[in-house]
Short mmCIF file of C-alpha atoms and ligand atoms in Angstrom, two decimals:
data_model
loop_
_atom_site.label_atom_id
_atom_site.label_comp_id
_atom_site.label_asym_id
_atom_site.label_seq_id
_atom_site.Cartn_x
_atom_site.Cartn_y
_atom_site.Cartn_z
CA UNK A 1074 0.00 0.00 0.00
CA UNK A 1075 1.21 3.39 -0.83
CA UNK A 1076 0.88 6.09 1.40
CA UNK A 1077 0.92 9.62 0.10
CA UNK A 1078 2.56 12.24 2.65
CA UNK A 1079 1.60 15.84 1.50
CA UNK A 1080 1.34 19.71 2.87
CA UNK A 1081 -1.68 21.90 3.48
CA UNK A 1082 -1.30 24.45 1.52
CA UNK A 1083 -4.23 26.52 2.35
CA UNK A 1084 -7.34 26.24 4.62
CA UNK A 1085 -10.67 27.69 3.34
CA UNK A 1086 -13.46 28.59 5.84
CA UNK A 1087 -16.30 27.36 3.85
CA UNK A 1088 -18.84 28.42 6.90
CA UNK A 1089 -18.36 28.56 10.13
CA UNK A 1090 -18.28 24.96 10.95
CA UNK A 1091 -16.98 23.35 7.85
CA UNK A 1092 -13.23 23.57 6.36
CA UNK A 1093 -11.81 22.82 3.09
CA UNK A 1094 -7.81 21.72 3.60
CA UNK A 1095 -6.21 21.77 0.08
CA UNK A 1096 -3.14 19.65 -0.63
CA UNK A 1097 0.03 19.65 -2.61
CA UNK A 1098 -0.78 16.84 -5.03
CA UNK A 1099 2.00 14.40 -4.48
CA UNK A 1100 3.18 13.92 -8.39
CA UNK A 1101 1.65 10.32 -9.54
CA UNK A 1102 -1.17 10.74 -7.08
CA UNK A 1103 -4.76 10.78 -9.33
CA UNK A 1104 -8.39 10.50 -9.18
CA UNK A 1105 -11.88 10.18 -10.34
CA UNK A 1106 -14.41 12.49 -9.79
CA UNK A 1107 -16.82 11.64 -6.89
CA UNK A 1108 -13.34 9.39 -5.03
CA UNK A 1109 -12.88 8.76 -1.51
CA UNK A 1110 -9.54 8.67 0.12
CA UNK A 1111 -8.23 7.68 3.83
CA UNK A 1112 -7.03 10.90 5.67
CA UNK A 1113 -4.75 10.33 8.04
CA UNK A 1114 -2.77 12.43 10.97
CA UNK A 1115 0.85 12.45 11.53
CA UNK A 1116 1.41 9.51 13.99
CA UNK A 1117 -0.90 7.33 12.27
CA UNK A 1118 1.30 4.82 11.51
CA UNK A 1119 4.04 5.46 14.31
CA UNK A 1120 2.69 1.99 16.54
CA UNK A 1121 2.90 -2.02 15.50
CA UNK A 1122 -0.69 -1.49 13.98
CA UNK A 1123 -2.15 1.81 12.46
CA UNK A 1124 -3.94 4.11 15.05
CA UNK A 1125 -7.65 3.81 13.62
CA UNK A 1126 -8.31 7.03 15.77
CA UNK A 1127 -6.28 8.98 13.47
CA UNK A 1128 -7.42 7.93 10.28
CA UNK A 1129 -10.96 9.13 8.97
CA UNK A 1130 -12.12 8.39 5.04
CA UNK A 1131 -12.82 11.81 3.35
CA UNK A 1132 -14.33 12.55 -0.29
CA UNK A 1133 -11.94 14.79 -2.81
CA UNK A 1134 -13.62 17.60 -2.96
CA UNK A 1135 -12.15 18.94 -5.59
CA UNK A 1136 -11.15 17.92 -9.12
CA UNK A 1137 -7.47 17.22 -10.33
CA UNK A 1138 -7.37 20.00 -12.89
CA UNK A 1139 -7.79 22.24 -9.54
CA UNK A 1140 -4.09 20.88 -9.12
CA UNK A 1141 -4.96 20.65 -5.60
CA UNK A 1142 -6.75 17.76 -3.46
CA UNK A 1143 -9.38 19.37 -1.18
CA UNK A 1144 -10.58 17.88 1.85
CA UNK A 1145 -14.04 19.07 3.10
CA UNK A 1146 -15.07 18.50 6.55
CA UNK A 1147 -17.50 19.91 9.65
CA UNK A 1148 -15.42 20.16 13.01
CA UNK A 1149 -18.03 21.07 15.57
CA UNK A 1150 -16.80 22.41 18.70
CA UNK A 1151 -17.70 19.29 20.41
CA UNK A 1152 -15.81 17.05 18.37
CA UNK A 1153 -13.95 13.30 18.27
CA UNK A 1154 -9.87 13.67 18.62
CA UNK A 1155 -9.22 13.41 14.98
CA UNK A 1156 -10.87 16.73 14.30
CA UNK A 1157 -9.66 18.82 17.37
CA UNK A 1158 -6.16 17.81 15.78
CA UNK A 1159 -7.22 18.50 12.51
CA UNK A 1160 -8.37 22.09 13.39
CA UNK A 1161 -5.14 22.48 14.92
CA UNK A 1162 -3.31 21.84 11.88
CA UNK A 1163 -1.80 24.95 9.72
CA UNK A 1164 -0.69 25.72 6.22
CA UNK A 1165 3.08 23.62 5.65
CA UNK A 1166 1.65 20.66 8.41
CA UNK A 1167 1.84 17.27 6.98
CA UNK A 1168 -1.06 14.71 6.42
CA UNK A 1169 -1.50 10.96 4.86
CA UNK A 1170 -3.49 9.90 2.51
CA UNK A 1171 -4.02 6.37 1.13
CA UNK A 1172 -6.30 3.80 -0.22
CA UNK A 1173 -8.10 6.46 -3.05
CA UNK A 1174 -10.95 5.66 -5.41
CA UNK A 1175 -14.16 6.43 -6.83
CA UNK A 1176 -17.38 4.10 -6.19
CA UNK A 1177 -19.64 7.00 -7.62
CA UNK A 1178 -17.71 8.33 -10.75
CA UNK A 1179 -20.41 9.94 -13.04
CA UNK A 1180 -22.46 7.95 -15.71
CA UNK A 1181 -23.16 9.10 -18.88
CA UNK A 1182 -25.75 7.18 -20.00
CA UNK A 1183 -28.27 9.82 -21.64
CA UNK A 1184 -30.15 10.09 -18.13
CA UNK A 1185 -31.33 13.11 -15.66
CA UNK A 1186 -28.65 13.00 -12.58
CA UNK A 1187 -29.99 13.20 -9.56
CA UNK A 1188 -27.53 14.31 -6.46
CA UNK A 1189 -28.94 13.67 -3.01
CA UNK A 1190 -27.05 15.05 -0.52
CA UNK A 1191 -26.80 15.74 3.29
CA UNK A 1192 -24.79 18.46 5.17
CA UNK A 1193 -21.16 18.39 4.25
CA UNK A 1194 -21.84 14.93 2.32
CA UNK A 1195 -22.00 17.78 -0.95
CA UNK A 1196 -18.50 18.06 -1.22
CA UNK A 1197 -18.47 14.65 -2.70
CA UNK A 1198 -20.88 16.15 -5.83
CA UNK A 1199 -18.97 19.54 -5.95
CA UNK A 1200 -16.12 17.52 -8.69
CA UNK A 1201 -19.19 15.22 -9.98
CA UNK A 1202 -20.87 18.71 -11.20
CA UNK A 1203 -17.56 20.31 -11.99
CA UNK A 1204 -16.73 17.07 -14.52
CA UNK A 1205 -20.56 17.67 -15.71
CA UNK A 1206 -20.22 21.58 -16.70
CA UNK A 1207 -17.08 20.79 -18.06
CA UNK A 1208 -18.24 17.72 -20.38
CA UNK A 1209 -21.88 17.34 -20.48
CA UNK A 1210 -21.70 14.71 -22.57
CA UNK A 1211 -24.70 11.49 -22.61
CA UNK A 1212 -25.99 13.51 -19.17
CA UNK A 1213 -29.77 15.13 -20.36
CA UNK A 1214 -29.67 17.25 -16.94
CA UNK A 1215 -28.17 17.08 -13.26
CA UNK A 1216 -30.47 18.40 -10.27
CA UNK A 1217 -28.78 18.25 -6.66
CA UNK A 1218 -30.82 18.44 -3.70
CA UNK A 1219 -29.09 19.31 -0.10
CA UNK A 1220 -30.77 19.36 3.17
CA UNK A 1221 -28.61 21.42 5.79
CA UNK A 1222 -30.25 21.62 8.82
CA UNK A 1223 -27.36 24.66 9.86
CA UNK A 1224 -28.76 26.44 6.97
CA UNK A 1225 -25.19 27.69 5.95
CA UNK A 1226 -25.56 25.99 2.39
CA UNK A 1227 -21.92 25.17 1.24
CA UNK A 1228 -20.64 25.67 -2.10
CA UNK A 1229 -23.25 28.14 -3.39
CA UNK A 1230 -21.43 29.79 -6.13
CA UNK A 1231 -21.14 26.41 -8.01
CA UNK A 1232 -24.51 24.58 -6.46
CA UNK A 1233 -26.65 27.28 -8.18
CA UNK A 1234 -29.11 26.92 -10.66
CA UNK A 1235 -27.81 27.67 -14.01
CA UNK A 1236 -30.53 26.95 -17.34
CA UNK A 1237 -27.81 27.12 -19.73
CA UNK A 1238 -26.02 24.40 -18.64
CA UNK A 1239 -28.81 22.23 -17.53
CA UNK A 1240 -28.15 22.09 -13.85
CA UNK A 1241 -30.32 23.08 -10.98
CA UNK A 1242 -29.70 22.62 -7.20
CA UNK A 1243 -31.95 22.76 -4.40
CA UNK A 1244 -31.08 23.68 -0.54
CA UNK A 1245 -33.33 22.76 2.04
CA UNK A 1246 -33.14 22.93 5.85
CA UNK A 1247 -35.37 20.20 6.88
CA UNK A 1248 -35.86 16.36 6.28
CA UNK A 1249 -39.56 16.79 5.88
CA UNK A 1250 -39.39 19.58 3.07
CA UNK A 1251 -36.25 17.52 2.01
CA UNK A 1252 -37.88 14.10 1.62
CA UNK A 1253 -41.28 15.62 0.04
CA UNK A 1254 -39.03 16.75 -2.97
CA UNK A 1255 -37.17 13.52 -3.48
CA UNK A 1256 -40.60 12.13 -3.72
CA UNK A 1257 -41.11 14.37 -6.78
CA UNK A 1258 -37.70 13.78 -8.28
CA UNK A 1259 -38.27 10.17 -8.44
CA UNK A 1260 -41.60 10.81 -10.79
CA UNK A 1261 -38.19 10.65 -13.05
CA UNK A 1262 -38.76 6.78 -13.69
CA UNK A 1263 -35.49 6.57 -15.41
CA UNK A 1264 -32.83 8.41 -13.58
CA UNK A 1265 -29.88 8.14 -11.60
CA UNK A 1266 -30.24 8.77 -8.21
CA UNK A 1267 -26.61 9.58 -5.75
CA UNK A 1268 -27.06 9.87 -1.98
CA UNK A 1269 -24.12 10.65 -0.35
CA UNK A 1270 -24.92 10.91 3.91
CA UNK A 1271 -24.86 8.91 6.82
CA UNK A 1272 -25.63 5.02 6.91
CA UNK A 1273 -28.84 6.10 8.21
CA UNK A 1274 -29.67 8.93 5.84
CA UNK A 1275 -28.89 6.22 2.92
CA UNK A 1276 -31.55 3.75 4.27
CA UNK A 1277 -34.10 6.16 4.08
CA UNK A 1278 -33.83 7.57 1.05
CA UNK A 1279 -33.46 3.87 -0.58
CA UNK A 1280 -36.63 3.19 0.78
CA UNK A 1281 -38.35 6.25 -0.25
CA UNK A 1282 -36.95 5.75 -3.99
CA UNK A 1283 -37.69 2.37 -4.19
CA UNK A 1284 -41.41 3.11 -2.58
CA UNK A 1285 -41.92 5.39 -5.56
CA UNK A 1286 -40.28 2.68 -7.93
CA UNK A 1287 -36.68 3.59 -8.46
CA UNK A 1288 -34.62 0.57 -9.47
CA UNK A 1289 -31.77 -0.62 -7.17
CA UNK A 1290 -29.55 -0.07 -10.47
CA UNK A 1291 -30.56 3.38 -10.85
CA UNK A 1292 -29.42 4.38 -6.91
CA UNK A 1293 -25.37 4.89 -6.79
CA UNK A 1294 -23.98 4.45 -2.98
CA UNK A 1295 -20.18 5.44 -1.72
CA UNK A 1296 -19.98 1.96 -1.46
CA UNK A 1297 -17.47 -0.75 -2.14
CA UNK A 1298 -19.28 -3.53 -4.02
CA UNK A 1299 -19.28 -5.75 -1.66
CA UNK A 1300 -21.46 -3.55 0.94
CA UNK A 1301 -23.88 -2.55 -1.81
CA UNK A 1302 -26.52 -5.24 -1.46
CA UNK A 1303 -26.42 -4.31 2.29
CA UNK A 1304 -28.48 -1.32 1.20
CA UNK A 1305 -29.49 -1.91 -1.95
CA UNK A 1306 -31.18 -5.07 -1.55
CA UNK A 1307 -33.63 -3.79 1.57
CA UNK A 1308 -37.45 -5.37 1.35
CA UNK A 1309 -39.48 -2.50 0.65
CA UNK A 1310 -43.55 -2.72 0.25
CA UNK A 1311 -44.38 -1.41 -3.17
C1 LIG B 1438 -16.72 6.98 1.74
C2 LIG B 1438 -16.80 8.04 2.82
C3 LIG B 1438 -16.56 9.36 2.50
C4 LIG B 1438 -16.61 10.35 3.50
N1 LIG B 1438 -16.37 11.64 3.16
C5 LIG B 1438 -16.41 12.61 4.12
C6 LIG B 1438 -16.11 13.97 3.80
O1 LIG B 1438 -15.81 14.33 2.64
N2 LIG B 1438 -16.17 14.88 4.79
C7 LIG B 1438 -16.50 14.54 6.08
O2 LIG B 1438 -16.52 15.42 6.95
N3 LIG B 1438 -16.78 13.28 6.42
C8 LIG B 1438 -16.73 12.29 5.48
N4 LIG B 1438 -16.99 10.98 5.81
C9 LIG B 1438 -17.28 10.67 7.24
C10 LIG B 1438 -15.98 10.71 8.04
O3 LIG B 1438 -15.20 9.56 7.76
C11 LIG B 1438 -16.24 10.78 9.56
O4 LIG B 1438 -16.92 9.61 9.97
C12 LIG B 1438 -17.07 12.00 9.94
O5 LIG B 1438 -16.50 13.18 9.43
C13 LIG B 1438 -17.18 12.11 11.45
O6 LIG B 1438 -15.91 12.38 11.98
P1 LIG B 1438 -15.51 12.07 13.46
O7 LIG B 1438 -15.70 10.63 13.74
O8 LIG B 1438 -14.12 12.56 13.66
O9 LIG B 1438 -16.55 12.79 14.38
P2 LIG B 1438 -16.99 14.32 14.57
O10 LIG B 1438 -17.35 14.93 13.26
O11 LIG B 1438 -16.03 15.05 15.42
O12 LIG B 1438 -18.27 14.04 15.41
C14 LIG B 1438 -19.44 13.40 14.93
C15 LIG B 1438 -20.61 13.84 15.82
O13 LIG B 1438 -20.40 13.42 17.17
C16 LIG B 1438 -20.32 14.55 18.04
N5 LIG B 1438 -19.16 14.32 18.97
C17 LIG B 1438 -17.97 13.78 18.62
N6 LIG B 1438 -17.14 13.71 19.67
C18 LIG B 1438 -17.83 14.25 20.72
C19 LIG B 1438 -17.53 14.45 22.08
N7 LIG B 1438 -16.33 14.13 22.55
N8 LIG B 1438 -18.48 15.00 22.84
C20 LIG B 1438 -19.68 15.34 22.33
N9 LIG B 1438 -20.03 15.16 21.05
C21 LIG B 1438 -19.12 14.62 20.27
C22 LIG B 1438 -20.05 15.77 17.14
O14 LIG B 1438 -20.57 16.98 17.68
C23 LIG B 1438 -20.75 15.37 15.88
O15 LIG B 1438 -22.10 15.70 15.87
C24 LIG B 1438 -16.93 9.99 4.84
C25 LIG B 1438 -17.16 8.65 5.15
C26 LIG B 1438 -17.10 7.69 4.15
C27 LIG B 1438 -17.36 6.24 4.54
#
């Protein structure tokens, strides 16, 4: 296993809870739109076996062409060790990463894209829609739709509705308003529906999809193959 030590070379405040750390990109490190990575604090590796409390898996929020490897992220003030040493960390401080690739990389299969999103879980569209306005081709249109219950909607200047390229994007700041409109998205019968969110979050959206009649193959998870049918293959009553 290869693991990638790089620099911060700047620290964005996105809002007042959530961070964007941007790396040097280490020269023959890569990626897919939509890829996950493990993120992991100096030390990490310092004992017999790695230190699992210093190791978190993070989306690249960014693309490559951005020639820098974002890392998006909510440190609350009550927060786990790994982030009170993350918010600790300054520009020229060294990090880990490992382990990168993309389980959601965008499909171009003449289809409406549908991102479903929670909280911070956007940052994992933000290079998904970047690819998109860059090379729309085989995509008809891409929607997002973010609930944010902190109401500080992240990302705004690129999640906004733009006609001319075929996007729109949604905000909402509550899971009732929230699930009522992926209930209309899904009158799409033949779209692709991401979730990126909690374990829990996924569950319920699954069901709500699949209660309206979305296929299993039409729902992309941030899931290793293995643990789709986990999720994908939950009894619903149609
Ligand atoms: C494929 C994949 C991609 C992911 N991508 C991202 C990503 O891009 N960005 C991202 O942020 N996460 C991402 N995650 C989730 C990430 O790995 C962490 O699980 C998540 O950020 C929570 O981090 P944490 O465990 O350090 O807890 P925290 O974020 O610190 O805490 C989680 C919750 O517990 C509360 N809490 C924690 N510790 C305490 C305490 N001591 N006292 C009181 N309350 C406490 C916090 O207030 C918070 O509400 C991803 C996960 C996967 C599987």
């Amino acid at each position: 296993m290869q693991i990638y030590w790089t620099k911060i070379n700047k620290i964005i405040e996105e809002t007042p809870e959530v961070k964007t750390y941007m790396l040097d990109c280490p020269q023959d490190f890569t990626w897919e739109e939509g890829a996950h990575t493990h993120f992991a604090l100096e030390g990490f590796n310092a004992g017999e076996k790695p230190n699992r409390g210093l190791i978190r898996h993070m989306s690249i929020s960014t693309l490559p062409n951005e020639e820098s490897i974002g890392i998006t992220t909510r440190i609350k003030e009550q927060c786990s060790e790994f982030k009170a040493i993350l918010r600790g960390l300054k520009v020229g401080d060294q990090v880990a990463l490992f382990k990168t690739r993309s389980n959601v990389p965008l499909k171009r299969e003449d289809k409406n894209v549908y991102l479903l999103s929670s909280g911070v879980g956007l940052a994992t569209f933000r290079p998904l829609v970047l690819e998109y306005f860059e090379r729309a081709d085989n995509i008809n249109h891409m929607h997002s739709l973010n609930v944010d219950s902190s109401k500080d909607y992240l990302f705004t200047t690129i999640f906004e509705s733009a006609p001319d390229k075929n996007f729109t994007s949604q905000f909402v700041d509550n899971r009732k308003d929230y699930y009522e409109e992926v209930k209309n998205l899904a009158t799409d019968k033949d779209g692709h529906f991401y979730i990126v969110g909690s374990d829990e979050f996924l569950v319920q959206n699954i069901e709500v999809l699949r209660e309206q009649g979305i296929k299993p193959e039409q729902i992309m998870l941030d899931k290793h193959e293995q643990t789709l049918p986990d999720f994908l293959s939950l009894e619903v009553s149609i």
